[in-house]
Short mmCIF file of C-alpha atoms in Angstrom, two decimals:
data_model
loop_
_atom_site.label_atom_id
_atom_site.label_comp_id
_atom_site.label_asym_id
_atom_site.label_seq_id
_atom_site.Cartn_x
_atom_site.Cartn_y
_atom_site.Cartn_z
CA UNK A 17 0.00 0.00 0.00
CA UNK A 18 2.87 2.37 0.76
CA UNK A 19 4.33 1.64 -2.66
CA UNK A 20 2.64 4.72 -4.13
CA UNK A 21 5.06 6.84 -2.09
CA UNK A 22 8.12 4.84 -3.17
CA UNK A 23 9.72 7.60 -5.29
CA UNK A 24 10.18 9.63 -2.13
CA UNK A 25 11.80 8.32 1.03
CA UNK A 26 10.23 9.60 4.23
CA UNK A 27 10.53 9.25 8.00
CA UNK A 28 7.99 6.42 7.72
CA UNK A 29 9.78 4.60 4.86
CA UNK A 30 13.54 4.33 5.25
CA UNK A 31 16.33 1.86 5.73
CA UNK A 32 16.02 2.43 9.48
CA UNK A 33 12.32 1.66 9.48
CA UNK A 34 10.36 4.42 11.17
CA UNK A 35 12.99 7.14 11.56
CA UNK A 36 11.37 9.98 13.51
CA UNK A 37 12.30 12.64 16.02
CA UNK A 38 10.72 10.62 18.83
CA UNK A 39 11.25 13.36 21.43
CA UNK A 40 9.08 15.78 19.44
CA UNK A 41 6.53 13.09 18.67
CA UNK A 42 6.31 12.02 22.33
CA UNK A 43 5.75 15.60 23.52
CA UNK A 44 2.94 16.18 21.02
CA UNK A 45 1.30 12.81 21.76
CA UNK A 46 1.41 13.62 25.48
CA UNK A 47 -0.44 16.89 24.80
CA UNK A 48 -2.97 15.07 22.60
CA UNK A 49 -3.62 12.50 25.34
CA UNK A 50 -3.95 15.17 28.00
CA UNK A 51 -6.31 17.10 25.75
CA UNK A 52 -8.54 14.06 25.28
CA UNK A 53 -8.72 13.50 29.04
CA UNK A 54 -9.50 17.14 29.82
CA UNK A 55 -12.10 17.50 27.07
CA UNK A 56 -13.84 14.36 28.32
CA UNK A 57 -13.94 15.83 31.81
CA UNK A 58 -14.74 19.45 30.90
CA UNK A 59 -17.53 18.61 28.42
CA UNK A 60 -19.31 15.81 30.27
CA UNK A 61 -21.98 17.97 31.94
CA UNK A 62 -22.72 20.04 28.84
CA UNK A 63 -22.82 16.93 26.63
CA UNK A 64 -25.16 15.11 29.01
CA UNK A 65 -27.69 17.96 28.89
CA UNK A 66 -27.39 18.78 25.18
CA UNK A 67 -27.19 15.28 23.73
CA UNK A 68 -28.06 12.91 26.56
CA UNK A 69 -24.62 11.30 26.32
CA UNK A 70 -21.88 12.65 28.62
CA UNK A 71 -19.22 11.17 26.31
CA UNK A 72 -20.59 12.81 23.14
CA UNK A 73 -17.76 15.36 22.79
CA UNK A 74 -15.17 12.74 23.70
CA UNK A 75 -16.23 10.48 20.82
CA UNK A 76 -16.21 13.41 18.39
CA UNK A 77 -12.80 14.46 19.63
CA UNK A 78 -11.50 10.92 19.11
CA UNK A 79 -12.61 11.16 15.48
CA UNK A 80 -10.69 14.44 15.13
CA UNK A 81 -7.64 12.85 16.74
CA UNK A 82 -7.78 9.97 14.23
CA UNK A 83 -8.08 12.41 11.31
CA UNK A 84 -5.26 14.48 12.79
CA UNK A 85 -2.94 11.48 13.09
CA UNK A 86 -3.71 10.57 9.48
CA UNK A 87 -2.92 14.17 8.44
CA UNK A 88 0.34 13.99 10.40
CA UNK A 89 1.37 10.81 8.61
CA UNK A 90 0.35 12.16 5.20
CA UNK A 91 2.38 15.36 5.56
CA UNK A 92 5.43 13.34 6.56
CA UNK A 93 5.29 11.54 3.20
CA UNK A 94 5.43 14.76 1.14
CA UNK A 95 8.88 16.24 0.40
CA UNK A 96 9.42 19.78 1.70
CA UNK A 97 10.37 20.86 -1.83
CA UNK A 98 6.80 20.04 -2.89
CA UNK A 99 5.38 22.43 -0.29
CA UNK A 100 7.79 25.09 -1.53
CA UNK A 101 6.58 24.71 -5.11
CA UNK A 102 2.94 24.87 -4.01
CA UNK A 103 3.38 28.02 -1.89
CA UNK A 104 1.63 30.45 -4.24
CA UNK A 105 -1.28 28.07 -4.91
CA UNK A 106 -1.72 27.57 -1.18
CA UNK A 107 -1.80 31.34 -0.70
CA UNK A 108 -4.57 31.62 -3.30
CA UNK A 109 -6.38 28.78 -1.55
CA UNK A 110 -6.14 30.63 1.77
CA UNK A 111 -7.67 33.75 0.23
CA UNK A 112 -10.41 31.67 -1.36
CA UNK A 113 -11.35 30.01 1.93
CA UNK A 114 -11.39 33.32 3.83
CA UNK A 115 -13.67 34.87 1.18
CA UNK A 116 -15.88 31.79 1.08
CA UNK A 117 -16.52 31.81 4.83
CA UNK A 118 -17.98 35.33 4.55
CA UNK A 119 -20.54 34.28 1.91
CA UNK A 120 -24.03 33.95 3.47
CA UNK A 121 -25.28 30.41 3.24
CA UNK A 122 -21.77 28.98 3.12
CA UNK A 123 -20.19 30.48 6.20
CA UNK A 124 -21.73 29.45 9.50
CA UNK A 125 -22.33 32.05 12.20
CA UNK A 126 -21.64 31.09 15.82
CA UNK A 127 -21.84 33.63 18.65
CA UNK A 128 -21.90 36.50 16.18
CA UNK A 129 -18.81 35.41 14.22
CA UNK A 130 -18.63 33.94 10.70
CA UNK A 131 -15.58 31.71 11.21
CA UNK A 132 -16.73 28.30 10.05
CA UNK A 133 -17.77 26.59 6.83
CA UNK A 134 -20.37 24.06 7.85
CA UNK A 135 -20.74 20.57 6.49
CA UNK A 136 -23.18 17.85 7.50
CA UNK A 137 -21.51 16.76 10.74
CA UNK A 138 -18.40 18.93 11.11
CA UNK A 139 -17.18 22.48 10.56
CA UNK A 140 -14.00 23.74 8.92
CA UNK A 141 -12.35 26.90 10.27
CA UNK A 142 -10.54 28.53 7.33
CA UNK A 143 -8.43 30.79 9.55
CA UNK A 144 -6.59 27.75 10.96
CA UNK A 145 -5.69 26.60 7.45
CA UNK A 146 -4.87 30.11 6.22
CA UNK A 147 -2.32 30.73 8.99
CA UNK A 148 -0.27 27.68 7.99
CA UNK A 149 -0.55 28.47 4.26
CA UNK A 150 0.72 32.00 4.92
CA UNK A 151 3.72 30.60 6.79
CA UNK A 152 4.54 28.29 3.86
CA UNK A 153 4.21 31.10 1.32
CA UNK A 154 6.26 33.55 3.39
CA UNK A 155 9.01 30.97 3.91
CA UNK A 156 9.28 30.64 0.13
CA UNK A 157 9.33 34.43 -0.28
CA UNK A 158 12.17 34.80 2.23
CA UNK A 159 14.23 32.27 0.28
CA UNK A 160 13.50 33.81 -3.14
CA UNK A 161 14.02 37.43 -2.02
CA UNK A 162 16.55 36.98 0.74
CA UNK A 163 18.91 39.75 -0.39
CA UNK A 164 16.04 42.12 -1.14
CA UNK A 165 14.45 41.51 2.26
CA UNK A 166 17.70 42.22 4.08
CA UNK A 167 18.81 45.27 2.13
CA UNK A 168 15.81 47.17 0.76
CA UNK A 169 12.59 48.68 2.05
CA UNK A 170 10.68 47.22 -0.91
CA UNK A 171 11.66 43.67 0.00
CA UNK A 172 10.44 44.38 3.52
CA UNK A 173 7.07 45.86 2.49
CA UNK A 174 6.15 43.41 -0.28
CA UNK A 175 4.88 40.66 2.07
CA UNK A 176 2.41 43.11 3.59
CA UNK A 177 0.73 43.49 0.20
CA UNK A 178 -0.43 39.92 0.85
CA UNK A 179 -0.69 39.96 4.65
CA UNK A 180 -2.79 43.10 5.10
CA UNK A 181 -5.69 42.01 2.82
CA UNK A 182 -5.68 38.63 4.54
CA UNK A 183 -5.75 40.32 7.94
CA UNK A 184 -8.67 42.40 6.68
CA UNK A 185 -10.61 39.25 5.74
CA UNK A 186 -9.93 37.76 9.18
CA UNK A 187 -11.17 40.94 10.88
CA UNK A 188 -14.37 40.81 8.82
CA UNK A 189 -15.29 37.45 10.40
CA UNK A 190 -14.30 38.89 12.99
CA UNK A 191 -11.29 36.91 14.29
CA UNK A 192 -8.98 39.35 16.01
CA UNK A 193 -6.99 36.62 17.77
CA UNK A 194 -6.12 34.75 14.57
CA UNK A 195 -5.09 38.06 12.98
CA UNK A 196 -2.67 38.83 15.82
CA UNK A 197 -1.19 35.31 15.74
CA UNK A 198 -0.74 35.33 11.95
CA UNK A 199 0.83 38.80 11.84
CA UNK A 200 3.02 38.03 14.86
CA UNK A 201 4.37 34.85 13.25
CA UNK A 202 4.98 36.72 9.97
CA UNK A 203 6.86 39.49 11.80
CA UNK A 204 9.03 36.93 13.61
CA UNK A 205 9.81 35.17 10.31
CA UNK A 206 10.80 38.48 8.69
CA UNK A 207 13.08 39.27 11.62
CA UNK A 208 14.76 35.86 11.40
CA UNK A 209 14.95 36.33 7.64
CA UNK A 210 17.32 39.24 8.16
CA UNK A 211 15.18 42.38 8.31
CA UNK A 212 17.20 45.18 9.91
CA UNK A 213 16.49 46.22 13.48
CA UNK A 214 15.31 49.72 12.47
CA UNK A 215 12.77 48.42 9.97
CA UNK A 216 11.64 45.73 12.40
CA UNK A 217 11.19 48.31 15.17
CA UNK A 218 9.14 50.45 12.80
CA UNK A 219 6.96 47.44 12.03
CA UNK A 220 6.39 46.84 15.75
CA UNK A 221 5.39 50.48 16.30
CA UNK A 222 2.97 50.36 13.36
CA UNK A 223 1.52 47.09 14.66
CA UNK A 224 0.90 48.61 18.11
CA UNK A 225 -0.79 51.62 16.52
CA UNK A 226 -2.93 49.33 14.33
CA UNK A 227 -4.03 47.28 17.36
CA UNK A 228 -4.94 50.48 19.22
CA UNK A 229 -7.02 51.73 16.26
CA UNK A 230 -8.77 48.35 15.85
CA UNK A 231 -9.63 48.25 19.56
CA UNK A 232 -11.03 51.78 19.39
CA UNK A 233 -13.03 50.99 16.25
CA UNK A 234 -15.25 48.37 17.92
CA UNK A 235 -17.02 49.15 21.22
CA UNK A 236 -17.08 45.48 22.29
CA UNK A 237 -13.28 45.28 22.01
CA UNK A 238 -12.86 48.37 24.16
CA UNK A 239 -15.32 46.93 26.68
CA UNK A 240 -13.26 43.74 26.88
CA UNK A 241 -10.07 45.73 27.30
CA UNK A 242 -11.53 47.74 30.16
CA UNK A 243 -13.23 44.76 31.80
CA UNK A 244 -10.23 42.43 31.93
CA UNK A 245 -8.31 44.94 34.09
CA UNK A 246 -11.01 44.64 36.76
CA UNK A 247 -13.45 41.82 35.89
CA UNK A 248 -15.00 41.89 39.37
CA UNK A 249 -16.47 45.33 38.67
CA UNK A 250 -18.97 43.64 36.34
CA UNK A 251 -18.72 40.01 37.39
CA UNK A 252 -22.21 39.09 36.17
CA UNK A 253 -21.87 40.99 32.89
CA UNK A 254 -18.87 41.49 30.63
CA UNK A 255 -16.49 40.14 33.28
CA UNK A 256 -18.44 36.95 33.94
CA UNK A 257 -16.31 34.54 31.87
CA UNK A 258 -13.02 35.77 33.30
CA UNK A 259 -14.22 35.78 36.92
CA UNK A 260 -15.44 32.19 36.59
CA UNK A 261 -12.08 31.19 35.10
CA UNK A 262 -10.24 32.86 38.00
CA UNK A 263 -12.49 31.05 40.48
CA UNK A 264 -11.47 27.77 38.80
CA UNK A 265 -7.80 28.64 39.29
CA UNK A 266 -8.44 29.53 42.93
CA UNK A 267 -10.28 26.29 43.64
CA UNK A 268 -7.49 24.20 42.12
CA UNK A 269 -4.83 25.31 44.63
CA UNK A 270 -1.64 23.19 44.46
CA UNK A 271 -2.87 19.69 43.59
CA UNK A 272 -6.39 20.36 42.28
CA UNK A 273 -9.79 19.03 43.27
CA UNK A 274 -9.26 15.80 41.34
CA UNK A 275 -9.91 14.73 37.78
CA UNK A 276 -13.60 15.03 36.93
CA UNK A 277 -14.46 16.98 40.11
CA UNK A 278 -14.56 20.48 38.63
CA UNK A 279 -17.47 22.63 39.73
CA UNK A 280 -16.90 25.43 37.23
CA UNK A 281 -17.55 23.15 34.25
CA UNK A 282 -21.10 22.65 35.50
CA UNK A 283 -22.48 25.59 33.47
CA UNK A 284 -20.63 28.25 35.48
CA UNK A 285 -17.76 28.66 33.02
CA UNK A 286 -18.84 29.18 29.37
CA UNK A 287 -16.79 27.40 26.66
CA UNK A 288 -15.23 25.18 29.33
CA UNK A 289 -14.08 22.52 26.84
CA UNK A 290 -12.94 24.93 24.10
CA UNK A 291 -11.32 28.29 24.85
CA UNK A 292 -11.21 27.82 28.64
CA UNK A 293 -10.18 24.19 28.95
CA UNK A 294 -6.97 25.30 30.69
CA UNK A 295 -9.04 26.79 33.53
CA UNK A 296 -10.76 23.44 34.09
CA UNK A 297 -7.36 21.73 33.95
CA UNK A 298 -6.06 24.13 36.62
CA UNK A 299 -9.07 23.45 38.82
CA UNK A 300 -8.83 19.66 38.56
CA UNK A 301 -5.04 19.23 38.45
CA UNK A 302 -3.92 22.31 40.36
CA UNK A 303 -0.76 24.36 40.03
CA UNK A 304 1.36 21.23 39.60
CA UNK A 305 -0.71 19.93 36.68
CA UNK A 306 -0.81 23.39 35.09
CA UNK A 307 2.97 23.77 35.28
CA UNK A 308 3.51 20.29 33.81
CA UNK A 309 1.20 21.22 30.92
CA UNK A 310 3.05 24.49 30.35
CA UNK A 311 6.36 22.59 30.46
CA UNK A 312 5.09 20.28 27.71
CA UNK A 313 4.14 23.27 25.56
CA UNK A 314 7.52 24.88 26.15
CA UNK A 315 9.25 21.64 25.19
CA UNK A 316 7.42 21.14 21.86
CA UNK A 317 7.75 24.80 20.82
CA UNK A 318 11.44 24.98 21.71
CA UNK A 319 11.97 21.66 19.92
CA UNK A 320 10.24 23.12 16.84
CA UNK A 321 12.60 26.11 16.95
CA UNK A 322 15.57 23.76 17.21
CA UNK A 323 14.28 21.83 14.20
CA UNK A 324 14.33 25.11 12.29
CA UNK A 325 17.87 25.78 13.51
CA UNK A 326 19.04 22.32 12.40
CA UNK A 327 17.50 22.88 8.96
CA UNK A 328 19.24 26.24 8.71
CA UNK A 329 22.59 24.64 9.58
CA UNK A 330 21.92 22.09 6.82
CA UNK A 331 21.37 25.09 4.45
CA UNK A 332 17.74 24.13 3.90
CA UNK A 333 16.47 27.65 4.38
CA UNK A 334 12.88 27.20 3.22
CA UNK A 335 12.43 24.34 5.68
CA UNK A 336 14.06 26.41 8.42
CA UNK A 337 11.79 29.43 7.91
CA UNK A 338 8.74 27.17 7.76
CA UNK A 339 9.70 25.48 11.03
CA UNK A 340 10.23 28.86 12.69
CA UNK A 341 6.86 30.08 11.43
CA UNK A 342 4.97 27.00 12.65
CA UNK A 343 6.66 27.29 16.04
CA UNK A 344 5.65 30.94 16.35
CA UNK A 345 2.05 30.09 15.45
CA UNK A 346 1.98 27.65 18.37
CA UNK A 347 3.74 30.09 20.70
CA UNK A 348 1.30 32.89 19.82
CA UNK A 349 -1.80 30.77 20.40
CA UNK A 350 -0.38 29.30 23.58
CA UNK A 351 0.53 32.70 25.09
CA UNK A 352 -2.79 34.31 24.13
CA UNK A 353 -4.96 31.42 25.35
CA UNK A 354 -3.13 31.05 28.67
CA UNK A 355 -3.03 34.84 29.06
CA UNK A 356 -6.79 35.03 28.59
CA UNK A 357 -7.42 32.19 31.03
CA UNK A 358 -5.37 33.78 33.82
CA UNK A 359 -6.61 37.32 33.16
CA UNK A 360 -3.44 38.81 31.70
CA UNK A 361 -5.09 39.48 28.31
CA UNK A 362 -8.61 40.49 27.21
CA UNK A 363 -10.96 37.61 26.41
CA UNK A 364 -10.41 36.25 22.88
CA UNK A 365 -11.83 33.19 21.19
CA UNK A 366 -8.58 31.36 20.46
CA UNK A 367 -8.06 27.64 20.98
CA UNK A 368 -5.20 26.10 22.95
CA UNK A 369 -3.15 23.93 20.54
CA UNK A 370 -3.62 20.17 21.02
CA UNK A 371 -5.84 20.62 24.12
CA UNK A 372 -8.95 22.57 23.12
CA UNK A 373 -11.98 20.91 21.54
CA UNK A 374 -12.21 21.84 17.86
CA UNK A 375 -11.67 19.72 14.78
CA UNK A 376 -9.93 22.26 12.52
CA UNK A 377 -7.45 23.38 15.16
CA UNK A 378 -6.55 19.82 16.18
CA UNK A 379 -6.14 18.48 12.64
CA UNK A 380 -4.01 21.46 11.58
CA UNK A 381 -1.83 21.09 14.69
CA UNK A 382 -1.24 17.42 13.85
CA UNK A 383 -0.44 18.30 10.24
CA UNK A 384 2.09 20.84 11.50
CA UNK A 385 3.71 18.12 13.62
CA UNK A 386 4.06 16.03 10.46
CA UNK A 387 5.70 18.95 8.65
CA UNK A 388 8.16 19.49 11.50
CA UNK A 389 9.03 15.79 11.67
CA UNK A 390 9.62 15.81 7.91
CA UNK A 391 11.84 18.91 8.19
CA UNK A 392 13.90 17.34 10.98
CA UNK A 393 14.34 14.12 9.01
CA UNK A 394 15.33 15.88 5.77
CA UNK A 395 17.83 18.13 7.55
CA UNK A 396 19.37 15.13 9.30
CA UNK A 397 19.60 12.95 6.19
CA UNK A 398 20.23 15.84 3.74
CA UNK A 399 17.56 14.42 1.45
CA UNK A 400 15.89 17.80 1.27
CA UNK A 401 18.71 19.39 -0.68
CA UNK A 402 17.76 20.48 -4.18
CA UNK A 403 20.82 18.83 -5.69
CA UNK A 404 19.92 15.45 -4.19
CA UNK A 405 17.93 13.04 -6.33
CA UNK A 406 15.90 10.28 -4.75
CA UNK A 407 16.63 6.75 -5.88
CA UNK A 408 16.23 3.19 -4.69
CA UNK A 409 19.40 3.29 -2.60
CA UNK A 410 17.89 6.00 -0.38
CA UNK A 411 15.51 3.43 1.09
CA UNK A 412 18.40 1.31 2.30
CA UNK A 413 20.53 4.20 3.46
CA UNK A 414 21.52 4.04 7.10
CA UNK A 415 21.86 7.43 8.77
CA UNK A 416 23.01 8.23 12.25
CA UNK A 417 20.55 9.90 14.56
CA UNK A 418 22.62 12.41 16.46
CA UNK A 419 19.84 14.36 18.16
#
């Protein structure tokens, strides 16, 4: 069955058998397992009332996990050079999806936001796909225009001809959180691509001004910004979600109330199994469980950055920039979601990678793991070099695993 992939060696088909970065894989699988446990716990009460089956969301999440693992395996079989060649087409696809979700009758509105394209039994969130496609396209741009990016203002501004319209489409949904994450990852990639400190500083200043203007433009954003500084001033109104999350943290103390014993998930804390699953985790597993979870996130994101560094040392610059971009997407979502949960940032509807309930987010995260594992394998075996041609001997090649 795997013979259709025979022209291209992969981490799943090599002389060493399955030749993966098992440290990265283990960290991500640990987060997936923890996410399944916490979603089962956090959603049981809601699922029992809404569907009559307390394990309803768990079964759906298992389906998403299975699809995600398939997506992870599939992306590992595709050479990184193929993603580089498809960069422009993927960018067009991202624009198409973001336009499509805004079309009435196609896009599905939930809680006042048009962020999903609905199918019979599942929804697709185009913003999750678009963020990854932008990273792939921008990685290719940084390779093609490396000198221009480093030395001229035009090379610095050209990516924003693409990024700003895409940010505008995201804000029309509206999805302010995804916009911040996408633009933040793009800025980090440009900086690592060699943009000078002065131009990068100017970009940061302009970004801060843009965020200020966007917050001022919508009254609900300003209300969130004011409320999160003192949620107890309106604890049964705009500050309700944050106060309930903070109560969950307070109840958890050091070791938590025990798995499945959360009180806040019993209709006190809205979105307990999606955006605020970390609050339920803190209540049930306490400070210790929260810190272990954060340590896992730190490990996989730092490992992703190291994968980018290894690819850069192997002179596989497209793969390196892509790895950096994917890592910064995870870091951005992780920091924003945790910041919202603990009250350091205004409330935003942004999932926690690997842990939150949501099919699109989970499948895309797993696909990103597959891309990172492929990048690590190609940089270690040097099979990603343009001058290397795949042949039958590559399948029998024995390579040392020095990481």
